[in-house]
XYZ file of C-alpha atoms in Angstrom:
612
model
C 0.000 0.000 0.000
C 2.815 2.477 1.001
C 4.435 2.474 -3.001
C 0.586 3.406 -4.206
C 0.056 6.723 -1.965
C 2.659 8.995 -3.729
C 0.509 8.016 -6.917
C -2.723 8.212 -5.620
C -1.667 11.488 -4.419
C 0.026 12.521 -7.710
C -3.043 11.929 -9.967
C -5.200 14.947 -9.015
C -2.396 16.744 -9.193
C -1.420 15.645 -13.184
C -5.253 15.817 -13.774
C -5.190 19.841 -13.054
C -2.346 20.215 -15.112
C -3.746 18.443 -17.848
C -6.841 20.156 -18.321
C -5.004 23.287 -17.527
C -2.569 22.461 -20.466
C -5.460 21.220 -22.689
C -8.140 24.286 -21.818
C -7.472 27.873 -23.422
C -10.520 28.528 -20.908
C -8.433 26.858 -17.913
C -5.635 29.142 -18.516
C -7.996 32.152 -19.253
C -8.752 31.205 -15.350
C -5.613 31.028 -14.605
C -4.268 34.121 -15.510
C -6.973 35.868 -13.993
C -6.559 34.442 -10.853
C -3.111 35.522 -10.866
C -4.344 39.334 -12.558
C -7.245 39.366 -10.132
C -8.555 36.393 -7.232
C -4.982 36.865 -6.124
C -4.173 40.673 -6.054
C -7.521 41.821 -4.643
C -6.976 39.056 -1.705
C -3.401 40.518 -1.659
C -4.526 44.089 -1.095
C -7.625 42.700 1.771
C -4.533 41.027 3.061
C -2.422 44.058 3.348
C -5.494 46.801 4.005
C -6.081 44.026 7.141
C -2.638 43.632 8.040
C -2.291 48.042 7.807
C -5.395 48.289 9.742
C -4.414 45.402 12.389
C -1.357 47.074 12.833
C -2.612 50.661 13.177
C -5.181 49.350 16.226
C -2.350 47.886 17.812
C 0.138 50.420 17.780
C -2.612 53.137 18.959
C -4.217 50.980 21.484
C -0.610 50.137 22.461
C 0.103 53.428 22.704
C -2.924 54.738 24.762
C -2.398 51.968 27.637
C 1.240 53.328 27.713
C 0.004 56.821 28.169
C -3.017 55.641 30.750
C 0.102 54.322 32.333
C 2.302 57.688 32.472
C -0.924 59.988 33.904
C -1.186 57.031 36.459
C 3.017 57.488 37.201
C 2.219 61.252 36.847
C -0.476 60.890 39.417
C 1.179 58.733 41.888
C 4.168 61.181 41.472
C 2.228 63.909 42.418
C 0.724 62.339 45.535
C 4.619 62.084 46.604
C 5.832 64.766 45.599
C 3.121 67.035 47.780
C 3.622 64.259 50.489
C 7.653 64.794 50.149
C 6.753 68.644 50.894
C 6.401 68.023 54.574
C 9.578 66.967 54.712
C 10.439 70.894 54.518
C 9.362 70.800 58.462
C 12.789 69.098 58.969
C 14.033 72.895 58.677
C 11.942 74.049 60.474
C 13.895 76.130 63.735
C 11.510 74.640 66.314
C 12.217 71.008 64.785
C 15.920 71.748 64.787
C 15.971 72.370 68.414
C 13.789 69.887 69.254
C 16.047 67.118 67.486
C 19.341 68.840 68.622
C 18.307 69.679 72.995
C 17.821 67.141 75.670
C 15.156 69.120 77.504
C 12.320 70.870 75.567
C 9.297 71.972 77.516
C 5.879 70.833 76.608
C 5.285 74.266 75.267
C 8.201 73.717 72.917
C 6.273 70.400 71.731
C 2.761 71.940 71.276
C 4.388 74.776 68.749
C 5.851 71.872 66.537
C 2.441 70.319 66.690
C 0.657 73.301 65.653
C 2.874 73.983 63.014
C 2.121 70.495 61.477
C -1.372 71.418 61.629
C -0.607 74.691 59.367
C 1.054 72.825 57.100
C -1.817 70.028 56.745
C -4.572 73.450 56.649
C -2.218 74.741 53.794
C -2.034 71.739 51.650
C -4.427 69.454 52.618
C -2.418 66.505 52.968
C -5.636 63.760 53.444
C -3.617 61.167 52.540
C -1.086 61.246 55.194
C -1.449 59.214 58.089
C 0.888 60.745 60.604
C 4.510 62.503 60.445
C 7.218 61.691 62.909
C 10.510 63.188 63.903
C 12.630 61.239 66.290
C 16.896 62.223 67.105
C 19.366 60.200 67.605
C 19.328 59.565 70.930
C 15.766 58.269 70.784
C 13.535 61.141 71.739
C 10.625 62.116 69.354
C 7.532 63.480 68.743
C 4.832 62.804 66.116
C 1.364 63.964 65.672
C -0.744 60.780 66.983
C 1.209 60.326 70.266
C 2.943 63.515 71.240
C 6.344 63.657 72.568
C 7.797 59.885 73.496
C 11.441 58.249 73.893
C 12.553 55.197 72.579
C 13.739 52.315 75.266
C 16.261 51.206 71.627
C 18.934 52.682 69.598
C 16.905 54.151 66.767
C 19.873 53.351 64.506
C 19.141 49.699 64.830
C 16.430 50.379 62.519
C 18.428 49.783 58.820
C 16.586 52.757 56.840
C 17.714 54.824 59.373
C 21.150 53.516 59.051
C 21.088 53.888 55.353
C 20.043 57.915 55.974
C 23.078 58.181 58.482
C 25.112 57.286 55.537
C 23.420 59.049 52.759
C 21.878 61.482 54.472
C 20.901 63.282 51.110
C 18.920 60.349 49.902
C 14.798 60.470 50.050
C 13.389 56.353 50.922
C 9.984 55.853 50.384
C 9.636 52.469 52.132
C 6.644 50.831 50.642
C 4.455 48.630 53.183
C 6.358 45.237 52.053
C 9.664 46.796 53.347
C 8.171 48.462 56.359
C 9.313 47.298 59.634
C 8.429 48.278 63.392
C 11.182 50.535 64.055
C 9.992 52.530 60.775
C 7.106 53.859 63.247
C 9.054 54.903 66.447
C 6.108 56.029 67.755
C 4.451 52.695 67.689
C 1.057 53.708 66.034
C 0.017 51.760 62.945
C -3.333 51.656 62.136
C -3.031 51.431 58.258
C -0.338 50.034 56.307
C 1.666 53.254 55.078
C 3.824 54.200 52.709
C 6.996 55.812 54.578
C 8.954 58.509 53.141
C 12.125 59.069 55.298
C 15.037 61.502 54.964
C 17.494 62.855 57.381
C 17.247 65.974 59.527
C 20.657 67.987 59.051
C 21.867 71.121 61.469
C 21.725 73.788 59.145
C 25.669 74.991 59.750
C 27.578 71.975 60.117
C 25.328 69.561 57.885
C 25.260 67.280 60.794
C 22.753 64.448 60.745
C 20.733 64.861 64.364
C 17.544 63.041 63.525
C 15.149 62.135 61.259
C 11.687 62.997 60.071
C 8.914 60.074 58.937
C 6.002 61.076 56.106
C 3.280 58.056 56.803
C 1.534 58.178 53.404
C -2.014 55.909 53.438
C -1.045 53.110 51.247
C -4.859 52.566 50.113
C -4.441 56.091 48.230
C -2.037 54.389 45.698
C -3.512 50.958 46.024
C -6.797 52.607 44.355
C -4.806 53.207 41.199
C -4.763 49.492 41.395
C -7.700 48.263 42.171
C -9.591 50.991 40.118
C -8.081 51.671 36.790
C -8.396 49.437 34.192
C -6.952 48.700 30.499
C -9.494 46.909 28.386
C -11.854 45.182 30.278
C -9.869 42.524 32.255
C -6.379 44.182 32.087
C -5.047 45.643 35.201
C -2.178 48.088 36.446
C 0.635 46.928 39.714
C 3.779 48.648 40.833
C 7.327 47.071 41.026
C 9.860 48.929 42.797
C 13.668 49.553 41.350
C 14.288 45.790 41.215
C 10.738 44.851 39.751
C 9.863 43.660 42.596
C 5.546 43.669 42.756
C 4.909 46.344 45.643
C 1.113 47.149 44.984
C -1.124 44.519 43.485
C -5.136 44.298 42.434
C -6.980 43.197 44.867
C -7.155 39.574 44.732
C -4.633 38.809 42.329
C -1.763 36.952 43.002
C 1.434 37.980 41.942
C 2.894 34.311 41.371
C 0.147 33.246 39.363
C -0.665 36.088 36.909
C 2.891 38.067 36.493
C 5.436 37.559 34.272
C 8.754 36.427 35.135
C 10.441 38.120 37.503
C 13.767 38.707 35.176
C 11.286 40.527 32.756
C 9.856 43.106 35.545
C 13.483 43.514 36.404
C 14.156 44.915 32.582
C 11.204 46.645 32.645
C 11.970 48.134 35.954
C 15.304 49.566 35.024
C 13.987 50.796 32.078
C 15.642 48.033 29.164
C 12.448 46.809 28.105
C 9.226 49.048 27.603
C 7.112 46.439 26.182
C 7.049 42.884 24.822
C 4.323 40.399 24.642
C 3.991 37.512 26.756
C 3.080 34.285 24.933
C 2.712 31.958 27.710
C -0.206 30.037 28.920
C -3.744 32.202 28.783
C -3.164 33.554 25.186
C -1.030 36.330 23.874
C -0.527 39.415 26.595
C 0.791 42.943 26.104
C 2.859 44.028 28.771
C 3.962 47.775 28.781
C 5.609 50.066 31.698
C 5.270 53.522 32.313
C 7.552 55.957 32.980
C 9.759 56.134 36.257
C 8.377 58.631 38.995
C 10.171 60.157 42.031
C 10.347 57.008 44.185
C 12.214 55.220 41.187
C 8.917 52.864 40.829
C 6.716 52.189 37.074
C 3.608 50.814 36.780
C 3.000 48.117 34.678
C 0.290 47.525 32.940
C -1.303 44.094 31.736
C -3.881 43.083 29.227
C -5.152 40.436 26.816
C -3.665 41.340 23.354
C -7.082 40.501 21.732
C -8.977 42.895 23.814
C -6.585 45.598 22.453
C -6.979 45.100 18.948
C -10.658 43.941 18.817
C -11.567 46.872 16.950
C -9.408 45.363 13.755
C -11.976 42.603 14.190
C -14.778 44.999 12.468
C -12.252 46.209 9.933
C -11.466 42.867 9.041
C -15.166 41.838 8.297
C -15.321 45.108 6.393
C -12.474 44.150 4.003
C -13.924 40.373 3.751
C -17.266 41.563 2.706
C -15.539 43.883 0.281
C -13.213 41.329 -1.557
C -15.946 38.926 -1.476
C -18.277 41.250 -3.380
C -14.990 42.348 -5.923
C -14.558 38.689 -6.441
C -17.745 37.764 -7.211
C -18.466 40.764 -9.263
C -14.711 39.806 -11.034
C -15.413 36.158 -11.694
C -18.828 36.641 -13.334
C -17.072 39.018 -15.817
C -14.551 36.506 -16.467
C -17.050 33.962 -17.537
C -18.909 36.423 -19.437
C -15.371 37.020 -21.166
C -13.878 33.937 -21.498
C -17.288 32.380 -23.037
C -17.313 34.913 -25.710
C -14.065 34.600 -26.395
C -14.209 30.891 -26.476
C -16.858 29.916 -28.300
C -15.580 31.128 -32.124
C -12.677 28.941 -30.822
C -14.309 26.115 -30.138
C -16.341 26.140 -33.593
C -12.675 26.925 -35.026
C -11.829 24.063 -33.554
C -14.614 21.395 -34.456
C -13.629 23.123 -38.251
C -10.057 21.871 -37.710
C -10.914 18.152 -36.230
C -12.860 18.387 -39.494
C -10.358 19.371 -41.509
C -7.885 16.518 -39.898
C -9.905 14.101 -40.670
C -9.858 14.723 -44.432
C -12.358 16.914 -44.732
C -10.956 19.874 -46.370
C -13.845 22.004 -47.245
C -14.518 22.766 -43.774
C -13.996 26.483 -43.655
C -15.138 29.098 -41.085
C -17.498 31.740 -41.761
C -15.437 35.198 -39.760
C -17.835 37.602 -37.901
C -15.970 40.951 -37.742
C -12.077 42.252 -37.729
C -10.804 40.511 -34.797
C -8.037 38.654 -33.976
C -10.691 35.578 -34.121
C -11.396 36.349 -36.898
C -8.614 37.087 -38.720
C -7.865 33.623 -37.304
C -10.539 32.171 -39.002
C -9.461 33.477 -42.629
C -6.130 32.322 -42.136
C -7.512 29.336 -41.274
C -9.259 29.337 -44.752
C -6.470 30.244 -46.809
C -4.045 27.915 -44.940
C -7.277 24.967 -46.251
C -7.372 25.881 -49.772
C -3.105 25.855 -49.459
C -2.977 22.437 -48.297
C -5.352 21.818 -50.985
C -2.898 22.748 -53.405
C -0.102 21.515 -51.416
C -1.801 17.591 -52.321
C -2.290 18.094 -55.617
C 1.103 19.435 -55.944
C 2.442 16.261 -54.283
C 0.180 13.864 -55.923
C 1.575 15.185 -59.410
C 4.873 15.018 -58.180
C 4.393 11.619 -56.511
C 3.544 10.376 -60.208
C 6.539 12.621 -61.584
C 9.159 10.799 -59.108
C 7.576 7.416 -60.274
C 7.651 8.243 -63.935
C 11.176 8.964 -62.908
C 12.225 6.010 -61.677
C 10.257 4.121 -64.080
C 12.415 5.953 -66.536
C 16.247 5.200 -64.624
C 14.609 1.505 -64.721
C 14.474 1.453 -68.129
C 17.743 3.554 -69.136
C 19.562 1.093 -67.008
C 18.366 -2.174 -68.314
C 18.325 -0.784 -72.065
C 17.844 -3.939 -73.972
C 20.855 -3.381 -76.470
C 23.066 -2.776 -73.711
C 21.408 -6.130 -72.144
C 22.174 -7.825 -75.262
C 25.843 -6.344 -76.032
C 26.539 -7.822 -72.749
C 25.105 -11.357 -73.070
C 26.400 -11.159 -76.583
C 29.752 -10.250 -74.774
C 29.781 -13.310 -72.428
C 29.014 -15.407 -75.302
C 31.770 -15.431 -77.503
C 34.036 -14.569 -74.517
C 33.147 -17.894 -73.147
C 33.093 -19.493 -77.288
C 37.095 -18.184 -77.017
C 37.533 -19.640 -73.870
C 38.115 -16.349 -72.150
C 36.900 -17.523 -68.817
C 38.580 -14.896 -66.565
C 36.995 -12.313 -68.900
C 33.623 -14.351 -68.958
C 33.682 -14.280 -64.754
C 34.646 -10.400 -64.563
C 31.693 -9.449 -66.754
C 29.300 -11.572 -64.801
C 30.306 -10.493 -61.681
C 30.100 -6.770 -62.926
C 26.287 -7.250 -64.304
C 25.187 -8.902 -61.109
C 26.859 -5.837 -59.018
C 25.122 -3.500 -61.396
C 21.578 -4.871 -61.455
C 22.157 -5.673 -57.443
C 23.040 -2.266 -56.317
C 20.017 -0.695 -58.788
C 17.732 -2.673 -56.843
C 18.846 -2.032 -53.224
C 15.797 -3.995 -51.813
C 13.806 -0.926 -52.877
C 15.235 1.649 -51.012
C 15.965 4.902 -53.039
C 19.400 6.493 -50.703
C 22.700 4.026 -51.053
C 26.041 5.173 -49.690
C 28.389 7.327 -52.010
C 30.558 4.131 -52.064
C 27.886 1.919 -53.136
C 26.811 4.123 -55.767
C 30.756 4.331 -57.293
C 30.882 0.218 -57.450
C 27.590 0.574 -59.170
C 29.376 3.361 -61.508
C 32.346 1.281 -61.831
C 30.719 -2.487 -62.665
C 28.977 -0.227 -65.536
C 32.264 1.029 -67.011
C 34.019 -2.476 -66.497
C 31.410 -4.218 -68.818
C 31.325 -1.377 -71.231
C 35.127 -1.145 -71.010
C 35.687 -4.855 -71.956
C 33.073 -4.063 -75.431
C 35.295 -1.013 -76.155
C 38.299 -1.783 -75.071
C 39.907 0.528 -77.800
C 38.669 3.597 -77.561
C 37.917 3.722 -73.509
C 39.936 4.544 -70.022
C 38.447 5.534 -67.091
C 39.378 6.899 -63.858
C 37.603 7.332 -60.348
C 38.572 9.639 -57.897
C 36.513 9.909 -54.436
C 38.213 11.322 -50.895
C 37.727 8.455 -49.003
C 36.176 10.482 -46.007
C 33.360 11.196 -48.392
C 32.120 7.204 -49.976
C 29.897 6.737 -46.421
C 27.597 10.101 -47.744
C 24.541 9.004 -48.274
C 22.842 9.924 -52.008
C 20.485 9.068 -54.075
C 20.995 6.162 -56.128
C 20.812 5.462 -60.294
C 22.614 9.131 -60.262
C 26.127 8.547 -61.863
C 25.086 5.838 -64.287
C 23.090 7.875 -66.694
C 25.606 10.421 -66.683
C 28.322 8.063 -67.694
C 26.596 6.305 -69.905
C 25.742 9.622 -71.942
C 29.425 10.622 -72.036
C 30.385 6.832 -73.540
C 27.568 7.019 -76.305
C 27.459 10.975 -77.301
C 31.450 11.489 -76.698
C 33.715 9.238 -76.389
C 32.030 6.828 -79.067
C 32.014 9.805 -81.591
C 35.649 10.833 -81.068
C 38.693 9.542 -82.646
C 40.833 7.398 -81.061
C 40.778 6.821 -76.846
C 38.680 8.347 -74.645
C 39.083 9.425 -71.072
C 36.070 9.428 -68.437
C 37.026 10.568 -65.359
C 34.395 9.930 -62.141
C 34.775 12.573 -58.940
C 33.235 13.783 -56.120
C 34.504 16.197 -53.822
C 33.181 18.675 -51.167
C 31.656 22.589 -51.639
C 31.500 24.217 -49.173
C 30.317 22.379 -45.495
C 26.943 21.156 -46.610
C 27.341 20.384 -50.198
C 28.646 17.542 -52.275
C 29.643 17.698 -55.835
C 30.132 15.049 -57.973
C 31.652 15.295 -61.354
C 31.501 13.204 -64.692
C 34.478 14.676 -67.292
C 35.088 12.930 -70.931
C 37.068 14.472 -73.226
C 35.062 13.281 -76.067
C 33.864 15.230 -79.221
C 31.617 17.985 -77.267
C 28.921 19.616 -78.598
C 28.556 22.894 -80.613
C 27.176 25.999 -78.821
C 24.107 25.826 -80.315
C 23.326 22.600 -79.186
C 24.591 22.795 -75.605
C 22.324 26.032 -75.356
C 19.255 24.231 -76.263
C 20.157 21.074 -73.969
C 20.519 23.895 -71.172
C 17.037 25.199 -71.892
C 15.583 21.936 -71.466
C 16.829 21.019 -68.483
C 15.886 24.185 -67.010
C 12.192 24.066 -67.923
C 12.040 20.513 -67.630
C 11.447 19.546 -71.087
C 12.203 16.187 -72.409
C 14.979 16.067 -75.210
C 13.251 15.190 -78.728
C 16.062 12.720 -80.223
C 16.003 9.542 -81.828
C 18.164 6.189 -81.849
C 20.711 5.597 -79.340
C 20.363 9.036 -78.379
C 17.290 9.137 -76.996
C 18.719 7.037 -73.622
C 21.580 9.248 -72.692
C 19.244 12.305 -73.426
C 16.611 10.777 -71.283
C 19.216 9.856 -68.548
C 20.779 13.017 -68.195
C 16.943 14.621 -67.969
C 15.609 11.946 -65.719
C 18.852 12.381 -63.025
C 18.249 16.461 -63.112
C 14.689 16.036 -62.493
C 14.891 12.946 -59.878
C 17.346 15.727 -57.905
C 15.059 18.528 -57.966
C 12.142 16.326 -56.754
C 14.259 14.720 -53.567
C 16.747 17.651 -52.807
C 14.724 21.250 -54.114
C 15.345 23.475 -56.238
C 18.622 24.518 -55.379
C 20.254 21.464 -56.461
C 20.427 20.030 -59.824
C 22.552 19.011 -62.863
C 24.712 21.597 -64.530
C 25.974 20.934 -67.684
C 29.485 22.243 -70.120
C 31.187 21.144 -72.987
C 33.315 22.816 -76.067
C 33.081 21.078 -79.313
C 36.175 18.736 -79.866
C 37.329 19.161 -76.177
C 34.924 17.313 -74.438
C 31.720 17.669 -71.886
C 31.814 18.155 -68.347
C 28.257 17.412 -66.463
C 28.505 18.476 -62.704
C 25.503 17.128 -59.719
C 25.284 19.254 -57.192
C 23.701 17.516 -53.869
C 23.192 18.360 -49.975
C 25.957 16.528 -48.139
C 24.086 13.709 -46.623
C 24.057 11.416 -43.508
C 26.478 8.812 -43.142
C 25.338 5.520 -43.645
């Protein structure tokens, strides 16, 4: 079963090419789903994608801001909060802090100016304010003057101050610890902003002032503001560590990890999205405030971007009604454009079958039309083109019919036979052997099972068993000499062509000329593609007059009008020009000189064929 899937999977596969290949209307389809299906989803894909990504980056963009008012507005409840601290210079604190022995006088006047301050500003979100020296003695607004039974420097924040006594902490109520409330009242966890109290000439640290701010004032920003409609806002510290959380959220299960606060805390990562369990999230952080904490913000990335969701169905509706509206005006195209085609095409089946007066009838100057004519014209050409082939069909066979009967000319027959008979009377048997072997050569190679193309070679041993018997009958007046590059005898050409040719220049020169004759047989190359082969006697020639007229006739294809012996070298050298024109064209033929009393020189000019 396994070697079968690949095919069975194949097959629709080669089926959709197929009638693609086979259908002008399947590639009409095809192109225009490439020219239109394909860009109008293209552009819904990129108007979504544009649209997606302008929701996002807005929506992103106003939970970051929400974020930075809520920064702006926790760092505004500090900073008024952080203006108490300004009591720290006050005279009457200063002496407090610095003596041993203030009168209860000296404590009320401290008191009372905490209550201008809080009737100035209206500071409702401070719990309490406390100043406390080194030595342990303080006073803050909920208990009055106290003392400490401990060394307030055991307390670590106040260490810190001792060392950088510049430094503002804002203790958030994670960090906060006992000591951070010397007076011992803690009703509500606080936020605790601490700094150090300095003498104002030698910059001396001598105590320290305490801002309780009501931690449910920033936990509101919390618990209150939302992004989307399940995100939520917390605070991390400078180490993105979670100090203020929604109410009823734990940090462990719904928070990031805590090496991604971190980043976001110090400021290295603004936003990223979190694609762990729960779906996608966008988490963003705002910018720092005075206390060096952010708020970070949390939401579901799909509630932030749901507003693509309409675009989207906007741009689906709308390429679904382009489509439809594009694909009904292809069919309406395509099946006007087709159906001349088709009918062309039942016309041509028609026509391929035989039936060649099929023709079209054109409607109008298209290309369709002009199709259709050319159609027509290209019938009533192939018309011709038949008849023009049947006539030369008959022409090649009255040709060969013709080579047939030059080459077994019945007095050359009987010269022959005659030949071998009183050869064989003298006892000549060598002779007798020779001429036998030469006429069954000759008539062997001019049959050549039927098949008109023999090798050059083949063609020169028929030449040469020819001018062996002749040679033996007139041994007195003939030589002969061959002379073929030997790169050239496996050419492939037509057969029954040298023959003729020889045999004219034996009976119309040599035989009329005193004394011996010469025929010389050649063939050599013209050119790459050409192959010329030459038959030379040096014979009697003809006049001017004569070779002029023999010219003519070959040239318009006219038989010679002789008589007598004539009439078979005339008819040979005829029936070898026309045989050429008929297999090779036009461009190839017989060519013909001679000078009276010098001799005639016929050349055949051929394509160079295969090698057999």
């Amino acid at each position: 079963m396994g070697s079968k899937e690949p095919f069975l999977k194949g097959r629709p596969l080669m089926k959709l090419i197929n009638w693609i290949s086979s259908s002008l209307r399947a590639k009409l389809l095809l192109m225009f789903l490439f020219l239109t299906v394909i860009p109008l989803i293209t552009i819904g894909l990129v108007a979504y994608q544009k649209s997606y990504n302008t929701v996002y980056e807005n929506s992103k963009a106003s939970a970051v801001l929400t974020a930075d008012q809520l920064a702006r507005s926790l760092g505004t409840l500090f900073t008024d909060s952080s203006k108490l601290l300004e009591l720290g210079n006050h005279s009457q604190v200063l002496h407090f802090l610095y003596s041993q022995n203030d009168t209860y006088e000296d404590a009320k006047e401290i008191l009372r100016t905490i209550d201008s301050y809080r009737q100035t500003y209206k500071y409702e979100s401070v719990l309490n304010i406390t100043m406390i020296n080194l030595y342990g003695r303080g006073i803050s607004e909920r208990r009055g003057v106290f003392v400490l039974d401990k060394n307030p420097l055991r307390n670590p924040h106040f260490a810190y101050l001792i060392d950088n006594p510049d430094v503002v902490l804002t203790v958030p109520p994670l960090d906060a610890l006992m000591l951070d409330h010397p007076d011992g009242l803690q009703e509500k966890p606080a936020i605790s902003i601490m700094a150090a109290v300095k003498q104002r000439i030698t910059h001396e640290t001598i105590g320290f002032i305490v801002i309780d701010v009501d931690a449910s004032a920033v936990s509101r920003f919390c618990d209150e503001v939302k992004v989307g409609e399940t995100g939520f806002f917390y605070i991390v510290d400078a180490s993105g560590r979670p100090i203020f959380m929604p109410t009823g959220l734990v940090p462990d299960q719904v928070l990031p990890e805590r090496d991604i606060l971190a980043r976001m805390a110090t400021g290295a990562l603004s936003s990223y999205v979190d694609k762990s369990g729960g779906g996608p999230k966008f988490i963003f952080a705002s910018s720092p405030q005075a206390a060096g904490w952010k708020i970070i913000g949390q939401v579901q990335l799909r509630e932030i971007v749901k507003e693509a969701d309409s675009i989207r169905q906007l741009i689906i509706v709308s390429v679904a009604l382009s489509l439809f509206f594009a694909v009904s005006l292809h069919f309406f195209i395509s099946s006007r454009l087709t159906r001349p085609l088709k009918l062309l095409k039942n016309k041509m089946k028609l026509a391929a079958s035989g039936f060649l007066e099929s023709k079209v009838t054109p409607a109008g100057n298209d290309e369709v039309a002009e199709l259709g004519r050319s159609y027509n014209i290209m019938l009533g050409k192939i018309k011709a083109l038949l008849e023009q082939s049947i006539r030369e069909q008959e022409e090649i066979k009255k040709a060969e019919l013709r080579a047939l009967q030059a080459q077994i000319n019945p007095h050359f027959l009987y010269n022959t036979l005659d030949s071998i008979l009183w050869m064989a009377e003298a006892g000549k048997n060598d002779r007798v052997i020779t001429l036998v072997q030469s006429l069954s050569r000759l008539f062997r190679i001019s049959l050549n099972r039927g098949r008109d193309w023999i090798p050059l070679e083949k063609e020169i041993e028929h030449v040469h068993s020819y001018l062996i018997i002749q040679q033996m009958r007139y041994r007195d007046i003939l030589e002969y000499r061959i002379e073929v590059e030997p790169h050239l005898l496996p050419c492939s050409v037509l057969k029954m062509t040298l023959q003729p040719i020889v045999e004219n220049a034996l009976y119309h020169g040599i035989k009329n000329k005193r004394g011996k004759g010469m025929i010389t047989v050649s063939a050599q190359e013209s050119g790459e593609r050409e192959l010329q082969l030459t038959v030379r006697d040096n014979g009697c020639g003809m006049p001017p007059d004569k070779l002029e007229r023999l010219r003519r006739d070959l040239l318009n294809g006219r038989l010679p009008v002789e008589t007598g012996e004539e009439v078979s070298g005339g008819f040979g050298l005829h029936n070898v020009h026309q045989r050429i024109k008929l297999f090779y064209g036009e461009s190839y033929g017989v060519q013909i000189d001679s000078a009276a009393g010098e001799g005639t020189t016929v050349t055949i000019s051929i394509p160079r064929g295969k090698e057999e």
